[in-house]
Coordinates of C-alpha atoms and ligand atoms in Angstrom, one line a residue:
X22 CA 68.3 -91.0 66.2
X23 CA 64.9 -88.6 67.0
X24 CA 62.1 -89.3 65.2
X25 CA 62.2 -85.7 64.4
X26 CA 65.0 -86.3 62.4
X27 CA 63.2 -88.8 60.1
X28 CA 60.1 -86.7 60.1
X29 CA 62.4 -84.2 58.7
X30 CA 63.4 -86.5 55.8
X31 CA 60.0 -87.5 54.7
X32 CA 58.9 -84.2 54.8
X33 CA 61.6 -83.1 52.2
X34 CA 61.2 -86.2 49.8
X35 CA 57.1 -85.5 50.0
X36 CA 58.5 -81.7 49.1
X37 CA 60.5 -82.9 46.1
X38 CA 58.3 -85.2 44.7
X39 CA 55.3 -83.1 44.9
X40 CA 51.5 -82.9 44.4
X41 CA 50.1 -85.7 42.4
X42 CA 53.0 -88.3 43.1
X43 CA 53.5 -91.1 45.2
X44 CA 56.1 -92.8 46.5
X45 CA 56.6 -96.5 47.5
X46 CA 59.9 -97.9 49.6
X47 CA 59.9 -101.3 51.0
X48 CA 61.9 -102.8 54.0
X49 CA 64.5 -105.5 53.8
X50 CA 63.7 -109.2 53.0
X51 CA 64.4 -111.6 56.1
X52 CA 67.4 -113.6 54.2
X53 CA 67.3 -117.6 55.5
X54 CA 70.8 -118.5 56.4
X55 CA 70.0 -122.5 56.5
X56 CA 66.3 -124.1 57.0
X57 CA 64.9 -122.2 60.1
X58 CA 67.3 -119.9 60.9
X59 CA 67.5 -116.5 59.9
X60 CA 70.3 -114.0 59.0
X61 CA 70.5 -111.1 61.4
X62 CA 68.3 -108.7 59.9
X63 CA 69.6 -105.3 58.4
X64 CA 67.1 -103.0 57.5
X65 CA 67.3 -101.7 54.1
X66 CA 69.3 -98.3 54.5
X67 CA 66.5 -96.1 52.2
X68 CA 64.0 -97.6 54.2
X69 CA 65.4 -96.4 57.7
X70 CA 66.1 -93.4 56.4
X71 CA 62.8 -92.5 55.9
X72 CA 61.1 -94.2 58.7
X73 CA 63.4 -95.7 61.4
X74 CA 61.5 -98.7 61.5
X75 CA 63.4 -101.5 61.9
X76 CA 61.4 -104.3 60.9
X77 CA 60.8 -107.0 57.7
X78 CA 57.4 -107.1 56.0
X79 CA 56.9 -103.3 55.8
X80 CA 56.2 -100.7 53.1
X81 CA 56.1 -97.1 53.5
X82 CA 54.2 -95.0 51.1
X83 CA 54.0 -91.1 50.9
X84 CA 51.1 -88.9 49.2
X85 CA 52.0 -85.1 49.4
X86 CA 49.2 -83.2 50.3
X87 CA 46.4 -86.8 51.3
X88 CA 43.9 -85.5 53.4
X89 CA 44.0 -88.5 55.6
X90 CA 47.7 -88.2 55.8
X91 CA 50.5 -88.0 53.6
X92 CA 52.9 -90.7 55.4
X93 CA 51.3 -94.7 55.5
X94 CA 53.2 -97.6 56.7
X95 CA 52.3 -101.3 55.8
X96 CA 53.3 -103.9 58.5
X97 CA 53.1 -106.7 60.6
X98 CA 50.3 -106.8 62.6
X99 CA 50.7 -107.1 66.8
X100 CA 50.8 -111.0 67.1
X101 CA 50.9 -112.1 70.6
X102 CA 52.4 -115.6 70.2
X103 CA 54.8 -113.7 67.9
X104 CA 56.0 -111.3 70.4
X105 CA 56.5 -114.2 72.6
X106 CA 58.8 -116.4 70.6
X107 CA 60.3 -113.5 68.5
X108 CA 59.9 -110.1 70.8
X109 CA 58.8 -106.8 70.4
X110 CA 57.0 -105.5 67.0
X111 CA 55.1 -102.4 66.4
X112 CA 51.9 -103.8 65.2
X113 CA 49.7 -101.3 63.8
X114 CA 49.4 -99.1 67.1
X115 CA 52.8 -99.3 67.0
X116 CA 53.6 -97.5 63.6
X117 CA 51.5 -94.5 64.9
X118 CA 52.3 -93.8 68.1
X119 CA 55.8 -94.5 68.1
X120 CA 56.5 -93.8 64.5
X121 CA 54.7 -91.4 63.3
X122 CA 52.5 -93.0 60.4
X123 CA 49.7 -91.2 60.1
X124 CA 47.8 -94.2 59.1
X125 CA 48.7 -97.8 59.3
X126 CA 47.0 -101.0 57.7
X127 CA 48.4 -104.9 57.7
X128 CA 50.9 -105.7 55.0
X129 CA 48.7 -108.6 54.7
X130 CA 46.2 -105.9 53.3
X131 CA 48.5 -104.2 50.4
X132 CA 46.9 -105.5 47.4
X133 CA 43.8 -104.7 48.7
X134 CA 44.7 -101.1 50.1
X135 CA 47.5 -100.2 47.6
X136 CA 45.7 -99.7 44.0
X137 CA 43.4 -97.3 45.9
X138 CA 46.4 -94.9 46.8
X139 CA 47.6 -95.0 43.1
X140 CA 44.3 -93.3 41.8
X141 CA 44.5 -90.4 40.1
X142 CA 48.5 -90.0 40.9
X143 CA 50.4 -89.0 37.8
X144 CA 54.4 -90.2 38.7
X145 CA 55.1 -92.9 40.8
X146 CA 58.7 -92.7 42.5
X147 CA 60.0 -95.9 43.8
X148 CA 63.7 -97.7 44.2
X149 CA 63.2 -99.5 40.8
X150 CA 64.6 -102.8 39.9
X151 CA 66.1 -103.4 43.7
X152 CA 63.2 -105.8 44.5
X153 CA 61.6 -107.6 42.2
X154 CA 58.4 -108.3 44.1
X155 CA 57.7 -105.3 44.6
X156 CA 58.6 -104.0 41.0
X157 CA 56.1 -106.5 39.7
X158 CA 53.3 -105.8 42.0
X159 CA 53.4 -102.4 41.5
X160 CA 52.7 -103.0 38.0
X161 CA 49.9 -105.4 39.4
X162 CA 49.0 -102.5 41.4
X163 CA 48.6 -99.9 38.1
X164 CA 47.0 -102.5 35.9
X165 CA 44.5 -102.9 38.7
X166 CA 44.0 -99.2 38.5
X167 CA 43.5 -99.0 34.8
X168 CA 40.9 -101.6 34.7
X169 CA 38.9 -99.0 36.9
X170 CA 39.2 -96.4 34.4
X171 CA 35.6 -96.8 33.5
X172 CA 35.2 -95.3 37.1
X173 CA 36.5 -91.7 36.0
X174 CA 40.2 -93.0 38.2
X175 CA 43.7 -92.7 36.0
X176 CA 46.2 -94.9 36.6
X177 CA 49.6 -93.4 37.1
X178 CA 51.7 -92.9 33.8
X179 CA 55.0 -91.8 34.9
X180 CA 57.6 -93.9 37.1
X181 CA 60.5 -92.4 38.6
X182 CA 63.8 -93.7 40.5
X183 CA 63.1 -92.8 43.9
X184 CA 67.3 -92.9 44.4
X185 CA 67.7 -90.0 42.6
X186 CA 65.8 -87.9 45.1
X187 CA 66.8 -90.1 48.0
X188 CA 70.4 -90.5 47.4
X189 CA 71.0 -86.8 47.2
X190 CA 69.8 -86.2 51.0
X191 CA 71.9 -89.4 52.2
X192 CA 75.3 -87.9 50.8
X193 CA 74.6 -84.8 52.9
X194 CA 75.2 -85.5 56.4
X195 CA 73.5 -84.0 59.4
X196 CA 74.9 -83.5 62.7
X197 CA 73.0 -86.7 64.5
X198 CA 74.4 -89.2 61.2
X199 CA 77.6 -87.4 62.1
X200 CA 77.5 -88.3 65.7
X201 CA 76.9 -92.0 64.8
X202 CA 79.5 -92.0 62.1
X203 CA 81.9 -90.9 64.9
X204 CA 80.9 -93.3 67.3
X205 CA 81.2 -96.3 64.6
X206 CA 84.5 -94.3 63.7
X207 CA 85.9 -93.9 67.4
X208 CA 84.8 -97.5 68.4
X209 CA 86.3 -99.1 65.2
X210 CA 90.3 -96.9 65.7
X211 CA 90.1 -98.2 69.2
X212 CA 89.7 -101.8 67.9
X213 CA 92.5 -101.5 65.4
X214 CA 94.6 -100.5 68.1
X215 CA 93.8 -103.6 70.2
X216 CA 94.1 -106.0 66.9
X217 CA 97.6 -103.9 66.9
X218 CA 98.5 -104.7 70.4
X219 CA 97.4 -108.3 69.9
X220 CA 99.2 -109.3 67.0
X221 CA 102.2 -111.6 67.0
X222 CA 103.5 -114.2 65.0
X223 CA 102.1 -118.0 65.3
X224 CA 98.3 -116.2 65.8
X225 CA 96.1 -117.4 62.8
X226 CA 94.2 -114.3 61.8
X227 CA 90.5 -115.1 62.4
X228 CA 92.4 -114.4 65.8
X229 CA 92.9 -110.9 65.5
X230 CA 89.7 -110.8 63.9
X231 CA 88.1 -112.1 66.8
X232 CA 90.1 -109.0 69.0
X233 CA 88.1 -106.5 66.6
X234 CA 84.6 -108.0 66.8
X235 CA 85.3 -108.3 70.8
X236 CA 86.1 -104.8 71.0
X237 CA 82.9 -103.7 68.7
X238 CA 80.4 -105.8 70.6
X239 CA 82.1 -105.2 74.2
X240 CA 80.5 -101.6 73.1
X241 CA 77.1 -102.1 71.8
X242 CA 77.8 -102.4 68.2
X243 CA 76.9 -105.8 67.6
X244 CA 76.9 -105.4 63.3
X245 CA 79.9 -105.2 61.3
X246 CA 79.7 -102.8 58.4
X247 CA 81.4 -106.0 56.3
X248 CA 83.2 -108.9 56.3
X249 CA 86.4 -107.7 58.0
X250 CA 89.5 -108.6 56.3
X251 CA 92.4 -109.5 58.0
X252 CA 95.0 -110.3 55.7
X253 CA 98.6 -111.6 56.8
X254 CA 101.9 -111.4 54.4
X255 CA 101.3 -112.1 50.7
X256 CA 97.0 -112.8 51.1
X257 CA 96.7 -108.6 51.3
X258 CA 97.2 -108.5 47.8
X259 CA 93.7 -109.9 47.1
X260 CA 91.6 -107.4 47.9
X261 CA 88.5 -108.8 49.3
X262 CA 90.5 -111.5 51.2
X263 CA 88.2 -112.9 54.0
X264 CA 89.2 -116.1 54.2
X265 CA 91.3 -115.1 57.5
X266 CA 92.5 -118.4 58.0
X267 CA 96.2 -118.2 57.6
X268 CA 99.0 -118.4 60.3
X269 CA 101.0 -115.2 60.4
X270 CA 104.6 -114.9 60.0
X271 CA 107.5 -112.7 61.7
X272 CA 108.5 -110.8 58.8
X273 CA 105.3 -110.5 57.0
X274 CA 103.1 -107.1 57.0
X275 CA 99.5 -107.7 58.2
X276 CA 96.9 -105.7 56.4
X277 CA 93.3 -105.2 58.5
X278 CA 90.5 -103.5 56.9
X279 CA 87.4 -103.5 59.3
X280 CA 84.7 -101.0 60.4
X281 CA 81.3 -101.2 63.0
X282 CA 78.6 -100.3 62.3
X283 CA 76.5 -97.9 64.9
X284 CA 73.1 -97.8 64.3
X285 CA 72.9 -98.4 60.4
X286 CA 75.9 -96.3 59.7
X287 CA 79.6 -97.7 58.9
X288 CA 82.9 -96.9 59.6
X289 CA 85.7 -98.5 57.3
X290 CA 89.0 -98.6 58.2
X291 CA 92.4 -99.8 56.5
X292 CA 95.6 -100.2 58.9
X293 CA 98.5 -102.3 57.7
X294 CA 101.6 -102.8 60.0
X295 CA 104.6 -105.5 60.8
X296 CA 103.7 -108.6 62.6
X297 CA 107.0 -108.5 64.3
X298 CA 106.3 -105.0 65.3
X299 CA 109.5 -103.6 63.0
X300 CA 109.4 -102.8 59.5
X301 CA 111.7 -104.5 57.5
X302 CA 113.8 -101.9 54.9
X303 CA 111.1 -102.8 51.6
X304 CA 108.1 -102.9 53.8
X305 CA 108.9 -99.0 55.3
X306 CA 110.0 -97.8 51.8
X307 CA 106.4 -98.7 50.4
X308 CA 104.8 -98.1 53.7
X309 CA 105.9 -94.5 53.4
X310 CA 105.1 -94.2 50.1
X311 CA 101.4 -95.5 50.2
X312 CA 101.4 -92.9 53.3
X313 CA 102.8 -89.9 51.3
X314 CA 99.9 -90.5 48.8
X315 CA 97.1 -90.9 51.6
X316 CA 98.2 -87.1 53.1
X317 CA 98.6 -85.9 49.4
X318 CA 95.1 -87.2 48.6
X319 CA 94.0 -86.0 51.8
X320 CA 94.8 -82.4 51.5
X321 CA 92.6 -82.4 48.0
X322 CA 89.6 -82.9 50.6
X323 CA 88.0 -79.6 50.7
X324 CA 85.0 -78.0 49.4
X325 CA 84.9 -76.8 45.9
X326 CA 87.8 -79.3 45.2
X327 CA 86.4 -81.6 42.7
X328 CA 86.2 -85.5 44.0
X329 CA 88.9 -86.9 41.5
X330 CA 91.5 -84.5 42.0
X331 CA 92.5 -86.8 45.9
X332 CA 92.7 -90.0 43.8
X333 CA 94.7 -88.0 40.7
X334 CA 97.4 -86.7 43.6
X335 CA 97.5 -90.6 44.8
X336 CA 98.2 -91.8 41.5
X337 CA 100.9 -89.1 40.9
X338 CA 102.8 -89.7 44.1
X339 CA 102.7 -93.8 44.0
X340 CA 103.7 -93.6 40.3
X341 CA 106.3 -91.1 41.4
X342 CA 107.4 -93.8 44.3
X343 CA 107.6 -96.8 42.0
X344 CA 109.6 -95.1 39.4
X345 CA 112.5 -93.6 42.5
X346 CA 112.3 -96.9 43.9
X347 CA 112.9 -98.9 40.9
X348 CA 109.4 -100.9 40.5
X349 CA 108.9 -98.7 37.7
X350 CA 110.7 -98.1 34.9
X351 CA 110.0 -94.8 32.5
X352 CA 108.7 -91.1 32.5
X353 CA 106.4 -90.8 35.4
X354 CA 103.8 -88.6 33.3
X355 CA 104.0 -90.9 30.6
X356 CA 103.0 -94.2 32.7
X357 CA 100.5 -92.2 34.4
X358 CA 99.0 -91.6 31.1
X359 CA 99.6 -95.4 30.0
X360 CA 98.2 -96.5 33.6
X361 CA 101.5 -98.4 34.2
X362 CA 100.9 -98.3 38.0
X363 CA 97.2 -99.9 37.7
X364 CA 98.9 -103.6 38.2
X365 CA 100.0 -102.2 41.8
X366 CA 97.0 -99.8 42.4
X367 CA 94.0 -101.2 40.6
X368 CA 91.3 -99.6 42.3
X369 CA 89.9 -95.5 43.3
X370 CA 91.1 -93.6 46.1
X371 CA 88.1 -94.4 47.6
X372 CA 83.9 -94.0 47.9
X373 CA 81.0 -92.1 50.2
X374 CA 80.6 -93.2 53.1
X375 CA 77.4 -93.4 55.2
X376 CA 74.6 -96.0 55.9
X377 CA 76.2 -98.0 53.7
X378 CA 80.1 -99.0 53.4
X379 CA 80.1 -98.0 49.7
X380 CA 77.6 -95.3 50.4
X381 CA 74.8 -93.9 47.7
X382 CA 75.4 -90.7 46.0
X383 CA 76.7 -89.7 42.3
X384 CA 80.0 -89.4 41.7
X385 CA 79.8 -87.6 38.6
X386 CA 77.0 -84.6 37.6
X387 CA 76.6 -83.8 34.4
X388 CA 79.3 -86.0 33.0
X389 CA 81.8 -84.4 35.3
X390 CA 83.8 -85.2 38.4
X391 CA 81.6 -83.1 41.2
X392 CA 82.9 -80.9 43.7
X393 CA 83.0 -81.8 47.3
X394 CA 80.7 -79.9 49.7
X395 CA 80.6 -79.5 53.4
X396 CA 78.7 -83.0 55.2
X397 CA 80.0 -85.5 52.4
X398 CA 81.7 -88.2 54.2
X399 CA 84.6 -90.4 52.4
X400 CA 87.3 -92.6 52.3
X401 CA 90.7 -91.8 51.4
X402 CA 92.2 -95.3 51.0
X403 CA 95.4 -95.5 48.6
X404 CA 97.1 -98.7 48.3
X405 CA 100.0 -100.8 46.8
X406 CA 100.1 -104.8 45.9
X407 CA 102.9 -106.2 44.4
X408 CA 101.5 -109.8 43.5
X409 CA 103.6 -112.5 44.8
X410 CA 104.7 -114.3 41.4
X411 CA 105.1 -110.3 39.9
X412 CA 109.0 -111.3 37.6
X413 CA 109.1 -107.8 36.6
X414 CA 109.9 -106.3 39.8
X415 CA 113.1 -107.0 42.3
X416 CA 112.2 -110.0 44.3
X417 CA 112.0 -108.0 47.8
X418 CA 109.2 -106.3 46.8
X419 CA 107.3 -109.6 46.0
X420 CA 104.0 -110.6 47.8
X421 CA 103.6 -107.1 49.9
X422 CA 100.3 -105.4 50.0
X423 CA 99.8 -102.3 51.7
X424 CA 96.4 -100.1 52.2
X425 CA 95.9 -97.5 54.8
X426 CA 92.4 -96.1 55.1
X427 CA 90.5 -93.2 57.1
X428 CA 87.4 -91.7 56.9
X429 CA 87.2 -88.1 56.2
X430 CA 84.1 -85.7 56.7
X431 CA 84.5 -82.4 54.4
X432 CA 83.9 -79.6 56.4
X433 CA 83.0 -76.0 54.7
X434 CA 87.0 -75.5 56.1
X435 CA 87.9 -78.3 54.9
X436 CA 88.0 -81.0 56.7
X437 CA 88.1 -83.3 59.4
X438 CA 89.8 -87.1 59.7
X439 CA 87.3 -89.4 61.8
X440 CA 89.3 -92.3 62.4
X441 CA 92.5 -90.0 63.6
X442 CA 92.3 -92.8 66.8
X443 CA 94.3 -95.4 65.3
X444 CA 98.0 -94.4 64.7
X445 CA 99.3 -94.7 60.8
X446 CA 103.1 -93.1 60.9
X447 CA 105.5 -95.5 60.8
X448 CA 107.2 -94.3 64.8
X449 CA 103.6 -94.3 66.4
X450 CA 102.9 -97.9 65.2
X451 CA 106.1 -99.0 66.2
X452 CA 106.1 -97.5 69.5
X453 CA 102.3 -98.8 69.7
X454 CA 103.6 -102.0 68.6
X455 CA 107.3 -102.3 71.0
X456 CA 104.9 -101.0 74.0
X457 CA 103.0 -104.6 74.7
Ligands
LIG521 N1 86.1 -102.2 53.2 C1 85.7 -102.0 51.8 C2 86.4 -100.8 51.3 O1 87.4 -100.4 51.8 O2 86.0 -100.2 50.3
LIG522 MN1 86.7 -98.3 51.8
LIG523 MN1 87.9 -100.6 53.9

């Protein structure tokens, strides 16, 4: 990404927020994984977004309209022995020449620096509540002010969520996000198709697990968006199942639900398919079904369509499916309206996508579903789980889960399938599947 890009962003948010405010964003905590080692570090996705600066210990603050300049980074000073044992930092020199601070001052230095910045500014516009340190300095901060009032200085009196503001611009995707969105999307199919190609009874999953990580870090993306789930027979009907420890079976479907990550942004995938590489007669009758739902969900992605009217067309086709294939028993607008499918389709159709897996950005405006718009990015992800020990359903349905997942950029056409890569139908996965 160009820095142009993110001097872009900060120029909007120092638009929207205005003479008079301030706004404060803080990097990502270094999480310790066990004594002295580290987590990898993610930066946090607000943070990059504003600065591309990929380092802990930092805080970014923006003053429309300073003299000395509207855009300050806090951060680790340049530490020889440190760049030895750890690698490359910015340092101070850093921040400014290669991104774009106007000024620049130690972290070690924000008490000192920080209560100075907050004179005489009215709002103060910060990601509330997501770290409490910084929540309670910044109070620290404004008391500090107020006890110079004596001075002539006012303390700020107004604090706002930064998200709102911030959130907004993330659910709007430019072309460069889009580009790395379809990198992490391309990358990620291909993997499914390998993990496809892989599979065979008597592997334990972490195997196939182990064929999607290759494949992401075989081409530079090193992060997974999350855990990946890999999810053999009866163990896809918990949905966060990332255990991945089980043996798989001939006979049993194998649900994978995995996505890279390419530089900070996700893609998130959902492929489920025979482990023999045939579908038994139960497994393609819901198959299809969760599949029918997926393309009627996927049509209601266009602009001006409002967001729940995808997950509303799921819901009407699965209930439709249980009901002609006896799981269900009833008036299919009546157990829609009594949620009688929820115990096999328990969650939405699906959620923005972006930096973030579950990506930032309101679903609902004014109390009401909003409409999609060109450069939203989303999952369409129906699904069905019939719980192992379920008595009120014939027992060949028993223990199946089934998800299929793509992600879907709304275009001002309508709109365009990113992870089209990996096949879905039930022939192309077959073939796929027969041709190892
Ligand atoms: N992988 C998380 C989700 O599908 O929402
Ligand atoms: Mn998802
Ligand atoms: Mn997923």
């Amino acid at each position: 990404m160009k820095q142009s890009e993110f001097k872009k962003r900060r120029k909007k948010l120092i638009q929207s927020i205005g003479k008079g405010a301030i706004a404060l964003i803080g990097s990502a905590p270094i999480k310790i994984r066990n004594r002295d080692v580290d987590y990898p570090f993610r930066q946090d996705s607000d943070f990059y977004y504003l600065t591309g600066f990929n380092e802990p210990d930092a805080l970014a603050v923006f003053i429309p309209e300073r003299k000395e300049g509207e855009y300050i980074l806090f951060c680790r000073e340049f530490d020889e022995k440190k760049a030895l044992w750890e690698g490359a930092h910015a340092g101070l020199g850093g921040a400014k020449a290669d991104y774009d601070a106007e000024e620049a001052f130690a972290i070690e230095d924000l008490n000192k620096v920080l209560p100075g910045l907050l004179e005489n500014k009215a709002k103060v516009f910060y990601p509330m509540g997501r770290n409490s340190e910084l929540d309670h300095n910044l109070l620290a901060w404004i008391n500090t002010v107020k006890n110079r009032s004596r001075s002539g200085v006012t303390a700020p009196s107004e604090l706002y969520s930064l998200d709102l503001i911030l959130h907004e611009m993330r659910l709007f995707k430019s072309d460069s996000e889009l580009k790395l969105m379809r990198r992490a999307a391309e990358v990620s199919a291909a993997a499914h198709v390998k993990a496809m190609q892989a599979c065979k009874a008597g592997l334990f999953e972490y195997q196939i697990e182990a064929e999607l990580i290759h494949h992401f870090i075989q081409n530079g993306l090193r992060a997974v968006a999350y855990p990946s789930i890999v999810a053999g027979g009866k163990n896809a009907c918990t949905l966060h199942y990332t255990e991945n420890n089980s043996k798989l079976k001939s006979g049993d479907l194998l649900l994978i639900d995995a996505g890279a990550e390419c530089d900070h942004y996700a893609a998130d995938i959902t492929r489920t398919f025979p482990i023999s590489g045939r579908f038994n007669e139960p497994q393609k009758q819901l198959y299809q079904l969760v599949l029918d739902a997926q393309a009627a969900a996927i049509e209601q992605i266009q602009p001006g369509l409002p967001w729940n009217q995808a997950h509303d067309a799921s819901v009407e086709i699965l209930t439709k499916g249980l009901v002609e294939l006896g799981l269900l028993k009833g008036k299919v607008k009546k157990l829609i309206k009594d949620e009688k499918y929820k115990p096999f389709y328990m969650h939405r159709i699906g959620h923005w996508l972006g930096m973030d897996v579950h990506d930032v950005g309101d679903y609902k405006v004014n109390q009401e579903w909003r409409s999609l718009e060109a450069g939203m990015v989303l999952t369409i992800e129906p699904g069905l789980y019939i719980p192992a020990d379920c008595k009120t359903v014939d027992e060949q349905w028993r223990g199946i889960g089934i998800r299929v997942e793509d992600d879907v950029l709304v275009t001002s056409q309508g709109h365009e399938i990113l992870t089209s890569g990996v096949p879905k139908s039930i022939t192309e996965i077959e073939a796929l599947m027969q041709a190892v």
